[in-house]
Amino acid sequence: MAGDNYTDALIEADNIVPAGETLAMSVRLRRHDILCLIGPDSVRLCQYLHTLAGVKPAHSGELKLFNRSTTSMDRKSWREQRQYIGYVARNAPILSVLRGIENVMLPVLYHKLMTREEAAIRARELIEQVGFSGDLNALPAYLNQQQRMQLAIARGTILEPLVLFLELPFSGLSLAEQQPIYHYLINSVFRRTLALATHNLRLVRESATQILFISEQQVLHFCSWQELNQCRHEEVVTYLQHHQQQYQPA
């Protein structure tokens, strides 16, 4: 599998600037990292996450996936590298005409990596791990927001990506609804690297190995919650004060 022999960064961004933005981001994602992108503007966080994942091309700077620059990849090489990167969008398009379990099975069936029976077994395993408690045979219209996000995460991991990107996976969910998703993501780190845009400061505080604070004026990199919490930049202080009360330790 790609990346098995890497001891350096799986993904490396060198001063990349997303299209429509002006501030550069530099970061190196290694095995088992949890990178959290935080800041006041959710849309901006997702734009930077898109660019870091290679979903959208950068306006400037260099992005390397598994030690290969995206600007020098041909279509075949790009496709080979992309299969080791999972991306779960904020409004992940769970297909309305497919049952829940069929949505999760879709990637391995599309790539012809498993038989339908094998895909169903693997999908059920992932769905159980992510804490899904709904009806697997229901169409998405009959599932709630938490259940649709759980299916999207299971679908995003069925190809066993080395790096999983997530846009605001806790957005719109109550603290109780966040719990199974939170625990699944944390427990999956031994198999992969995570990068997510989030306002869940409990996850940032307890698990982040790198933090990027992104606002209209600045992009700041922190190596720990303690370093972030000691920052005196006004925007950082205001952001933490606004969001921190939601995720105080129980």
Short mmCIF file of N, CA, C and O in Angstrom, two decimals, residues 187-240:
data_model
loop_
_atom_site.label_atom_id
_atom_site.label_comp_id
_atom_site.label_asym_id
_atom_site.label_seq_id
_atom_site.Cartn_x
_atom_site.Cartn_y
_atom_site.Cartn_z
N ASN A 187 -10.34 6.51 18.00
CA ASN A 187 -9.88 5.12 18.02
C ASN A 187 -9.34 4.66 16.67
O ASN A 187 -8.65 3.64 16.59
N SER A 188 -9.63 5.40 15.59
CA SER A 188 -9.15 5.00 14.27
C SER A 188 -7.76 5.53 13.95
O SER A 188 -7.18 5.16 12.93
N VAL A 189 -7.21 6.35 14.83
CA VAL A 189 -5.94 7.01 14.53
C VAL A 189 -4.79 6.02 14.45
O VAL A 189 -3.81 6.27 13.73
N PHE A 190 -4.89 4.89 15.13
CA PHE A 190 -3.79 3.92 15.04
C PHE A 190 -3.66 3.36 13.63
O PHE A 190 -2.63 2.80 13.27
N ARG A 191 -4.71 3.52 12.80
CA ARG A 191 -4.66 3.03 11.42
C ARG A 191 -4.42 4.14 10.41
O ARG A 191 -4.06 3.86 9.27
N ARG A 192 -4.64 5.40 10.80
CA ARG A 192 -4.56 6.46 9.78
C ARG A 192 -4.26 7.80 10.44
O ARG A 192 -4.22 7.93 11.66
N THR A 193 -4.07 8.79 9.59
CA THR A 193 -3.87 10.18 9.99
C THR A 193 -5.18 10.93 9.75
O THR A 193 -5.88 10.67 8.77
N LEU A 194 -5.50 11.86 10.64
CA LEU A 194 -6.73 12.63 10.51
C LEU A 194 -6.40 14.11 10.32
O LEU A 194 -5.47 14.64 10.93
N ALA A 195 -7.20 14.76 9.49
CA ALA A 195 -7.14 16.23 9.34
C ALA A 195 -8.59 16.69 9.26
O ALA A 195 -9.33 16.22 8.40
N LEU A 196 -8.99 17.58 10.14
CA LEU A 196 -10.38 18.00 10.13
C LEU A 196 -10.54 19.47 10.47
O LEU A 196 -9.79 20.03 11.26
N ALA A 197 -11.53 20.07 9.79
CA ALA A 197 -11.99 21.39 10.18
C ALA A 197 -13.03 21.19 11.27
O ALA A 197 -13.95 20.39 11.11
N THR A 198 -12.87 21.88 12.39
CA THR A 198 -13.76 21.60 13.52
C THR A 198 -13.82 22.78 14.47
O THR A 198 -12.90 23.60 14.53
N HIS A 199 -14.91 22.84 15.21
CA HIS A 199 -15.03 23.75 16.35
C HIS A 199 -15.13 22.96 17.65
O HIS A 199 -15.40 23.55 18.71
N ASN A 200 -14.92 21.65 17.58
CA ASN A 200 -15.00 20.80 18.77
C ASN A 200 -13.69 20.91 19.55
O ASN A 200 -12.72 20.22 19.27
N LEU A 201 -13.68 21.80 20.53
CA LEU A 201 -12.44 22.07 21.25
C LEU A 201 -12.08 20.96 22.23
O LEU A 201 -10.95 20.90 22.70
N ARG A 202 -13.02 20.09 22.52
CA ARG A 202 -12.65 18.91 23.32
C ARG A 202 -11.67 18.05 22.54
O ARG A 202 -10.64 17.63 23.07
N LEU A 203 -11.96 17.81 21.28
CA LEU A 203 -11.06 17.02 20.45
C LEU A 203 -9.72 17.74 20.29
O LEU A 203 -8.67 17.11 20.37
N VAL A 204 -9.77 19.04 20.07
CA VAL A 204 -8.53 19.82 19.93
C VAL A 204 -7.69 19.70 21.19
O VAL A 204 -6.48 19.46 21.14
N ARG A 205 -8.35 19.87 22.33
CA ARG A 205 -7.64 19.85 23.60
C ARG A 205 -7.07 18.47 23.93
O ARG A 205 -5.92 18.34 24.38
N GLU A 206 -7.84 17.43 23.70
CA GLU A 206 -7.45 16.10 24.16
C GLU A 206 -6.61 15.32 23.16
O GLU A 206 -5.84 14.44 23.56
N SER A 207 -6.72 15.63 21.86
CA SER A 207 -6.14 14.72 20.87
C SER A 207 -5.29 15.35 19.78
O SER A 207 -4.52 14.63 19.13
N ALA A 208 -5.43 16.65 19.53
CA ALA A 208 -4.72 17.24 18.39
C ALA A 208 -3.21 17.19 18.59
O ALA A 208 -2.71 17.53 19.66
N THR A 209 -2.50 16.76 17.55
CA THR A 209 -1.04 16.82 17.57
C THR A 209 -0.52 18.06 16.85
O THR A 209 0.63 18.46 17.05
N GLN A 210 -1.38 18.66 16.00
CA GLN A 210 -1.09 19.93 15.35
C GLN A 210 -2.40 20.71 15.23
O GLN A 210 -3.46 20.11 15.04
N ILE A 211 -2.29 22.03 15.32
CA ILE A 211 -3.46 22.89 15.24
C ILE A 211 -3.13 24.05 14.31
O ILE A 211 -2.08 24.68 14.44
N LEU A 212 -4.04 24.34 13.38
CA LEU A 212 -3.93 25.53 12.54
C LEU A 212 -5.10 26.44 12.86
O LEU A 212 -6.26 26.05 12.70
N PHE A 213 -4.79 27.64 13.34
CA PHE A 213 -5.82 28.65 13.55
C PHE A 213 -5.84 29.54 12.31
O PHE A 213 -4.84 30.16 11.96
N ILE A 214 -6.99 29.57 11.63
CA ILE A 214 -7.10 30.28 10.36
C ILE A 214 -8.19 31.34 10.46
O ILE A 214 -9.34 31.04 10.79
N SER A 215 -7.82 32.58 10.18
CA SER A 215 -8.79 33.67 10.16
C SER A 215 -8.53 34.50 8.91
O SER A 215 -7.68 34.17 8.08
N GLU A 216 -9.24 35.59 8.77
CA GLU A 216 -9.05 36.46 7.62
C GLU A 216 -7.70 37.15 7.66
O GLU A 216 -7.12 37.48 6.62
N GLN A 217 -7.15 37.33 8.87
CA GLN A 217 -5.90 38.08 9.03
C GLN A 217 -4.65 37.21 9.17
O GLN A 217 -3.54 37.66 8.89
N GLN A 218 -4.81 35.94 9.59
CA GLN A 218 -3.61 35.17 9.92
C GLN A 218 -3.85 33.66 9.87
O GLN A 218 -4.98 33.19 10.00
N VAL A 219 -2.76 32.94 9.65
CA VAL A 219 -2.72 31.49 9.79
C VAL A 219 -1.63 31.18 10.80
O VAL A 219 -0.45 31.48 10.55
N LEU A 220 -2.00 30.62 11.93
CA LEU A 220 -1.06 30.35 13.01
C LEU A 220 -0.99 28.85 13.25
O LEU A 220 -2.02 28.17 13.29
N HIS A 221 0.24 28.34 13.41
CA HIS A 221 0.44 26.91 13.64
C HIS A 221 0.83 26.69 15.11
O HIS A 221 1.69 27.37 15.65
N PHE A 222 0.18 25.68 15.73
CA PHE A 222 0.48 25.32 17.12
C PHE A 222 0.71 23.82 17.20
O PHE A 222 0.08 23.04 16.48
N CYS A 223 1.61 23.44 18.10
CA CYS A 223 1.96 22.02 18.25
C CYS A 223 1.23 21.35 19.40
O CYS A 223 1.39 20.14 19.60
N SER A 224 0.42 22.09 20.14
CA SER A 224 -0.30 21.51 21.27
C SER A 224 -1.41 22.44 21.71
O SER A 224 -1.41 23.64 21.38
N TRP A 225 -2.34 21.88 22.48
CA TRP A 225 -3.40 22.70 23.07
C TRP A 225 -2.81 23.73 24.03
O TRP A 225 -3.26 24.89 24.07
N GLN A 226 -1.80 23.33 24.78
CA GLN A 226 -1.18 24.27 25.73
C GLN A 226 -0.61 25.48 25.00
O GLN A 226 -0.80 26.62 25.43
N GLU A 227 0.06 25.23 23.89
CA GLU A 227 0.63 26.33 23.12
C GLU A 227 -0.48 27.24 22.57
O GLU A 227 -0.37 28.47 22.61
N LEU A 228 -1.55 26.64 22.08
CA LEU A 228 -2.68 27.42 21.59
C LEU A 228 -3.30 28.24 22.71
O LEU A 228 -3.60 29.43 22.55
N ASN A 229 -3.51 27.62 23.86
CA ASN A 229 -4.18 28.27 24.98
C ASN A 229 -3.36 29.42 25.56
O ASN A 229 -3.91 30.32 26.21
N GLN A 230 -2.06 29.39 25.34
CA GLN A 230 -1.19 30.45 25.84
C GLN A 230 -1.04 31.60 24.85
O GLN A 230 -0.44 32.62 25.19
N CYS A 231 -1.58 31.43 23.66
CA CYS A 231 -1.47 32.46 22.64
C CYS A 231 -2.29 33.68 23.05
O CYS A 231 -3.44 33.56 23.50
N ARG A 232 -1.73 34.88 22.86
CA ARG A 232 -2.40 36.11 23.28
C ARG A 232 -2.94 36.92 22.10
O ARG A 232 -3.41 38.04 22.28
N HIS A 233 -2.89 36.35 20.89
CA HIS A 233 -3.49 37.05 19.76
C HIS A 233 -4.97 37.26 20.03
O HIS A 233 -5.68 36.32 20.43
N GLU A 234 -5.46 38.45 19.78
CA GLU A 234 -6.84 38.78 20.14
C GLU A 234 -7.84 37.85 19.47
O GLU A 234 -8.81 37.41 20.11
N GLU A 235 -7.63 37.53 18.20
CA GLU A 235 -8.57 36.65 17.49
C GLU A 235 -8.61 35.26 18.12
O GLU A 235 -9.69 34.65 18.23
N VAL A 236 -7.46 34.75 18.51
CA VAL A 236 -7.40 33.42 19.13
C VAL A 236 -8.12 33.43 20.47
O VAL A 236 -8.92 32.53 20.77
N VAL A 237 -7.83 34.44 21.28
CA VAL A 237 -8.46 34.54 22.61
C VAL A 237 -9.98 34.62 22.47
O VAL A 237 -10.72 33.93 23.17
N THR A 238 -10.45 35.46 21.55
CA THR A 238 -11.89 35.61 21.36
C THR A 238 -12.53 34.30 20.89
O THR A 238 -13.61 33.91 21.36
N TYR A 239 -11.87 33.63 19.97
CA TYR A 239 -12.40 32.36 19.46
C TYR A 239 -12.50 31.32 20.58
O TYR A 239 -13.53 30.64 20.72
N LEU A 240 -11.45 31.18 21.37
CA LEU A 240 -11.47 30.20 22.44
C LEU A 240 -12.54 30.52 23.48
O LEU A 240 -13.23 29.62 23.98
#
